Amino acid sequence: MKKSALQIARAAYQPKLPKALRGAVKISEGAATQSVADQEEIQKLFPNTYGLPSLTFVESTEANNSPVMNAGVILSGGQAPGGHNVIAGLFDGLKTMNPENKLYGFLLGPGGLVDHNYIELTAEIIDEYRNTGGFDIIGSGRTKLEETAQFDKGLEILKKLSISALVIIGGDDSNTNACVLAEYYAQINAGVQVIGCPKTIDGDLKNSEIETSFGFDTACKVYSEVIGNIERDCNSAKKYWHFIKMMGRSASHIALECALQTQPNICIISEEVEAKNLTLDEVVNQIAATVATRAANGDNFGTVLIPEGLIEFIPAMKNLISELNDFLAHNAAEFAMIKKSAQREYIIQHLSADNATVYASLPEGVARQLTLDRDPHGNVQVSLIETEKLLGEMVARRLSEMKKDGQYNGKFAPLYHFFGYEGRCAAPSNFDADYCYSLGFNAAMLIGAGKTGYMSSIKNLTSPADQWIAGGIPITMMMNMERRHGEMKPVIQKALVKLDGAPFKAFASMRDEWAKSTAYIYPGPIQYFGPAEVCDQATITLQLENASK
Ligand code: FBP
């Protein structure tokens, strides 16, 4: 296969590992852990994997001789830069433990385990994918692993291939499923360990022990490069308002990080909208007010960042979506029979009065998008909702009212963008290449130590890689009970933007200035070769969070 010059140069990059993982390791056990909330219920549901200690690997002088074993790996959910390096690190870790060890990859996500679709990942295959973006080495998928029948079906192929450990690389939902699977296999004495790895560009799988999910760094740097380019275009032509929707299903971490990197005129943070109980009209009025202020200074241009999950954080919309989720989960078959032209009316008739009023007020397109199929985890597919257009059109309407009242006298020409898929498979930054390789290598060490129900954890990430701390965190520690598909379920708690956290505070202290003046920053493309301050910087979010600890 023909390769670009950068691909060839990148293939030779040797990712950095934490010092403790460069030779033989031994485990230092922390105190017993408990879940972040709902301890009694979680403990009851996970009797075998609850309360385990957190683990840290430290250097050892004794060689780690381990018997031959086989492992399996699954990529689950949305792509995130660095997934291939997790697999490469896992492969190298397994081979370090015993060169006879084998690694199998299940194809197209968790479905590959259930349907027995797999390949053996040989050194030749792995070498083709080192330091590359994408998940195409084995593909990904969103099949939810939650039924005992699926676990048993999976066990058949694991036994057939003599696989005694499975690594699931995924986001909060997939790691929740990894934990359920670990518990089940422990309970039936299946002889299969399950280890999770924290993946998602959304950056919402993090907590006191997991500093960031992989892929967030690269994706934000790719988006920030393009936002910077748009800002420069915008500041050159001085005639457009750019409404840019940023991926991130729920939390606004991506929008916030990109705002810190590029200093746009406006960035909406969904979590703040919810905390202030803002209505859609209030959000629109705020944007329109900034457009008017800039116009009064002769600046009929600007950039607005909008997190894709915004709609679910506007309290009235949140209530509506929550009722719609329950309603559609219980009436899917009947709804599917309704003619498209009658669906809106059908929904209005079946919702409670308040929600029906909100639903009826929505533009046709958005109303339809809210009833589209949920993803397998029951989430609304917010990436399909054109929030940027909804806001842009509402701002235009508001500005024409303001014009009539003499409060605005400018030109408003909006342009719309959505940055999501173009960042998910980018070649990983040095940070993600190193972090992912370490996560995978570390997962192999957890397997070697006989652990199950743990998430691979690499900490101290704003220090140079040799000072990173490697270990394992019991997945049950991250769990609480939440309503899903109309039922209470144990799930990993999603990390939303904290309004008292350092990244939001830094943003809030500067945003009024960014709104008025034109203070754009142009980050430029990710650099792989050159000085460490250009190539190896962690995200601003991570730097601010770690500095505030
Ligand atoms: P994960 O949580 O699985 O990592 O996926 C994140 C994400 O990229 C979201 O930002 C986005 O809303 C969603 O996936 C899009 O899903 P799909 O890839 O199915 O279109």
mmCIF file of C-alpha atoms in Angstrom, residues 263-419:
data_model
loop_
_atom_site.group_PDB
_atom_site.id
_atom_site.type_symbol
_atom_site.label_atom_id
_atom_site.label_comp_id
_atom_site.label_asym_id
_atom_site.label_seq_id
_atom_site.Cartn_x
_atom_site.Cartn_y
_atom_site.Cartn_z
ATOM 1 C CA GLN A 263 -10.148 32.452 21.790
ATOM 2 C CA PRO A 264 -13.327 32.752 19.689
ATOM 3 C CA ASN A 265 -15.845 35.577 20.250
ATOM 4 C CA ILE A 266 -18.409 33.253 21.806
ATOM 5 C CA CYS A 267 -18.327 29.714 23.161
ATOM 6 C CA ILE A 268 -21.432 28.221 24.709
ATOM 7 C CA ILE A 269 -20.874 25.758 27.537
ATOM 8 C CA SER A 270 -23.858 23.431 27.907
ATOM 9 C CA GLU A 271 -23.210 22.761 31.587
ATOM 10 C CA GLU A 272 -23.436 26.500 32.319
ATOM 11 C CA VAL A 273 -26.656 26.825 30.327
ATOM 12 C CA GLU A 274 -28.132 24.071 32.471
ATOM 13 C CA ALA A 275 -26.824 25.487 35.755
ATOM 14 C CA LYS A 276 -28.258 28.922 34.957
ATOM 15 C CA ASN A 277 -31.507 27.333 33.816
ATOM 16 C CA LEU A 278 -31.347 29.245 30.541
ATOM 17 C CA THR A 279 -34.007 28.857 27.864
ATOM 18 C CA LEU A 280 -33.168 28.545 24.176
ATOM 19 C CA ASP A 281 -34.372 32.148 23.723
ATOM 20 C CA GLU A 282 -32.016 33.387 26.418
ATOM 21 C CA VAL A 283 -29.047 31.659 24.748
ATOM 22 C CA VAL A 284 -30.082 33.235 21.430
ATOM 23 C CA ASN A 285 -30.468 36.679 23.029
ATOM 24 C CA GLN A 286 -26.969 36.482 24.501
ATOM 25 C CA ILE A 287 -25.446 35.655 21.114
ATOM 26 C CA ALA A 288 -27.485 38.401 19.406
ATOM 27 C CA ALA A 289 -26.337 40.937 22.012
ATOM 28 C CA THR A 290 -22.672 40.154 21.249
ATOM 29 C CA VAL A 291 -23.322 40.377 17.501
ATOM 30 C CA ALA A 292 -24.911 43.812 18.068
ATOM 31 C CA THR A 293 -22.049 45.061 20.281
ATOM 32 C CA ARG A 294 -19.472 44.011 17.713
ATOM 33 C CA ALA A 295 -21.537 45.570 14.906
ATOM 34 C CA ALA A 296 -21.619 48.851 16.835
ATOM 35 C CA ASN A 297 -17.786 48.735 16.768
ATOM 36 C CA GLY A 298 -17.885 48.116 13.018
ATOM 37 C CA ASP A 299 -17.152 44.377 13.345
ATOM 38 C CA ASN A 300 -19.800 42.442 11.445
ATOM 39 C CA PHE A 301 -17.956 39.165 11.877
ATOM 40 C CA GLY A 302 -17.206 36.618 14.518
ATOM 41 C CA THR A 303 -16.928 32.977 15.538
ATOM 42 C CA VAL A 304 -19.244 31.037 17.818
ATOM 43 C CA LEU A 305 -18.461 27.572 19.189
ATOM 44 C CA ILE A 306 -21.467 25.420 20.042
ATOM 45 C CA PRO A 307 -21.132 22.055 21.805
ATOM 46 C CA GLU A 308 -23.152 19.403 20.006
ATOM 47 C CA GLY A 309 -24.864 18.294 23.223
ATOM 48 C CA LEU A 310 -26.252 21.771 23.975
ATOM 49 C CA ILE A 311 -29.831 20.905 23.173
ATOM 50 C CA GLU A 312 -29.927 18.251 25.917
ATOM 51 C CA PHE A 313 -28.749 20.751 28.541
ATOM 52 C CA ILE A 314 -31.424 23.367 28.017
ATOM 53 C CA PRO A 315 -33.677 22.381 30.925
ATOM 54 C CA ALA A 316 -36.954 22.444 28.962
ATOM 55 C CA MET A 317 -35.343 20.423 26.153
ATOM 56 C CA LYS A 318 -33.779 18.016 28.642
ATOM 57 C CA ASN A 319 -37.178 17.213 30.138
ATOM 58 C CA LEU A 320 -38.615 16.786 26.676
ATOM 59 C CA ILE A 321 -35.784 14.469 25.532
ATOM 60 C CA SER A 322 -35.980 12.419 28.708
ATOM 61 C CA GLU A 323 -39.731 11.843 28.243
ATOM 62 C CA LEU A 324 -39.194 11.138 24.537
ATOM 63 C CA ASN A 325 -36.460 8.588 25.368
ATOM 64 C CA ASP A 326 -38.753 6.700 27.746
ATOM 65 C CA PHE A 327 -41.740 6.987 25.459
ATOM 66 C CA LEU A 328 -39.900 5.823 22.341
ATOM 67 C CA ALA A 329 -38.180 2.989 24.260
ATOM 68 C CA HIS A 330 -41.569 1.634 25.271
ATOM 69 C CA ASN A 331 -43.507 2.388 22.074
ATOM 70 C CA ALA A 332 -40.897 1.863 19.361
ATOM 71 C CA ALA A 333 -42.973 -0.628 17.380
ATOM 72 C CA GLU A 334 -46.118 1.516 17.355
ATOM 73 C CA PHE A 335 -44.142 4.659 16.461
ATOM 74 C CA ALA A 336 -42.475 2.877 13.536
ATOM 75 C CA MET A 337 -45.941 2.168 12.080
ATOM 76 C CA ILE A 338 -46.977 5.855 12.058
ATOM 77 C CA LYS A 339 -46.694 7.656 8.712
ATOM 78 C CA LYS A 340 -43.839 10.213 8.706
ATOM 79 C CA SER A 341 -46.272 13.087 8.065
ATOM 80 C CA ALA A 342 -48.314 12.129 11.166
ATOM 81 C CA GLN A 343 -45.412 11.424 13.541
ATOM 82 C CA ARG A 344 -45.121 14.964 14.909
ATOM 83 C CA GLU A 345 -48.822 15.076 15.828
ATOM 84 C CA TYR A 346 -48.643 11.551 17.311
ATOM 85 C CA ILE A 347 -45.768 12.597 19.584
ATOM 86 C CA ILE A 348 -47.525 15.804 20.646
ATOM 87 C CA GLN A 349 -50.623 13.841 21.626
ATOM 88 C CA HIS A 350 -48.659 11.377 23.752
ATOM 89 C CA LEU A 351 -46.401 13.763 25.665
ATOM 90 C CA SER A 352 -47.213 15.519 28.919
ATOM 91 C CA ALA A 353 -48.638 19.035 28.412
ATOM 92 C CA ASP A 354 -45.415 21.011 29.087
ATOM 93 C CA ASN A 355 -43.240 18.823 26.922
ATOM 94 C CA ALA A 356 -45.835 18.753 24.151
ATOM 95 C CA THR A 357 -45.774 22.577 24.069
ATOM 96 C CA VAL A 358 -41.952 22.664 23.819
ATOM 97 C CA TYR A 359 -41.981 19.962 21.144
ATOM 98 C CA ALA A 360 -44.650 21.763 19.113
ATOM 99 C CA SER A 361 -42.591 24.981 19.193
ATOM 100 C CA LEU A 362 -39.527 23.388 17.576
ATOM 101 C CA PRO A 363 -38.722 23.833 13.901
ATOM 102 C CA GLU A 364 -39.816 20.787 11.873
ATOM 103 C CA GLY A 365 -36.231 19.588 11.193
ATOM 104 C CA VAL A 366 -35.138 19.611 14.833
ATOM 105 C CA ALA A 367 -38.403 17.976 15.983
ATOM 106 C CA ARG A 368 -37.815 15.143 13.508
ATOM 107 C CA GLN A 369 -34.170 14.762 14.523
ATOM 108 C CA LEU A 370 -35.251 14.294 18.146
ATOM 109 C CA THR A 371 -37.323 11.237 17.249
ATOM 110 C CA LEU A 372 -34.675 9.519 15.131
ATOM 111 C CA ASP A 373 -33.357 6.138 16.293
ATOM 112 C CA ARG A 374 -31.376 6.232 19.531
ATOM 113 C CA ASP A 375 -27.883 4.753 19.540
ATOM 114 C CA PRO A 376 -27.619 1.279 21.114
ATOM 115 C CA HIS A 377 -27.040 2.902 24.529
ATOM 116 C CA GLY A 378 -30.336 4.815 24.308
ATOM 117 C CA ASN A 379 -28.747 8.222 23.596
ATOM 118 C CA VAL A 380 -30.213 10.772 21.193
ATOM 119 C CA GLN A 381 -27.786 11.042 18.268
ATOM 120 C CA VAL A 382 -26.962 14.689 18.879
ATOM 121 C CA SER A 383 -24.407 14.734 16.062
ATOM 122 C CA LEU A 384 -27.418 14.588 13.695
ATOM 123 C CA ILE A 385 -29.148 17.634 15.199
ATOM 124 C CA GLU A 386 -28.215 20.854 13.418
ATOM 125 C CA THR A 387 -27.990 23.035 16.531
ATOM 126 C CA GLU A 388 -25.649 25.477 14.780
ATOM 127 C CA LYS A 389 -28.327 26.247 12.155
ATOM 128 C CA LEU A 390 -31.082 26.377 14.738
ATOM 129 C CA LEU A 391 -29.129 29.001 16.713
ATOM 130 C CA GLY A 392 -27.965 30.924 13.634
ATOM 131 C CA GLU A 393 -31.508 31.197 12.297
ATOM 132 C CA MET A 394 -32.929 32.216 15.661
ATOM 133 C CA VAL A 395 -30.172 34.839 16.092
ATOM 134 C CA ALA A 396 -31.005 36.237 12.621
ATOM 135 C CA ARG A 397 -34.666 36.537 13.630
ATOM 136 C CA ARG A 398 -33.772 38.219 16.908
ATOM 137 C CA LEU A 399 -31.432 40.672 15.156
ATOM 138 C CA SER A 400 -34.142 41.736 12.730
ATOM 139 C CA GLU A 401 -36.427 42.470 15.711
ATOM 140 C CA MET A 402 -33.602 44.439 17.326
ATOM 141 C CA LYS A 403 -33.108 46.344 14.073
ATOM 142 C CA LYS A 404 -36.758 47.381 14.082
ATOM 143 C CA ASP A 405 -36.341 48.636 17.655
ATOM 144 C CA GLY A 406 -33.196 50.531 16.715
ATOM 145 C CA GLN A 407 -30.965 48.287 18.903
ATOM 146 C CA TYR A 408 -28.901 46.892 16.047
ATOM 147 C CA ASN A 409 -27.593 48.299 12.858
ATOM 148 C CA GLY A 410 -25.275 45.815 11.216
ATOM 149 C CA LYS A 411 -25.021 43.045 8.662
ATOM 150 C CA PHE A 412 -25.388 39.434 9.723
ATOM 151 C CA ALA A 413 -24.198 36.748 7.307
ATOM 152 C CA PRO A 414 -23.939 33.395 9.117
ATOM 153 C CA LEU A 415 -21.970 30.389 7.845
ATOM 154 C CA TYR A 416 -22.294 26.941 9.405
ATOM 155 C CA HIS A 417 -19.762 24.218 10.184
ATOM 156 C CA PHE A 418 -19.701 20.973 12.112
ATOM 157 C CA PHE A 419 -16.333 19.659 13.295
#
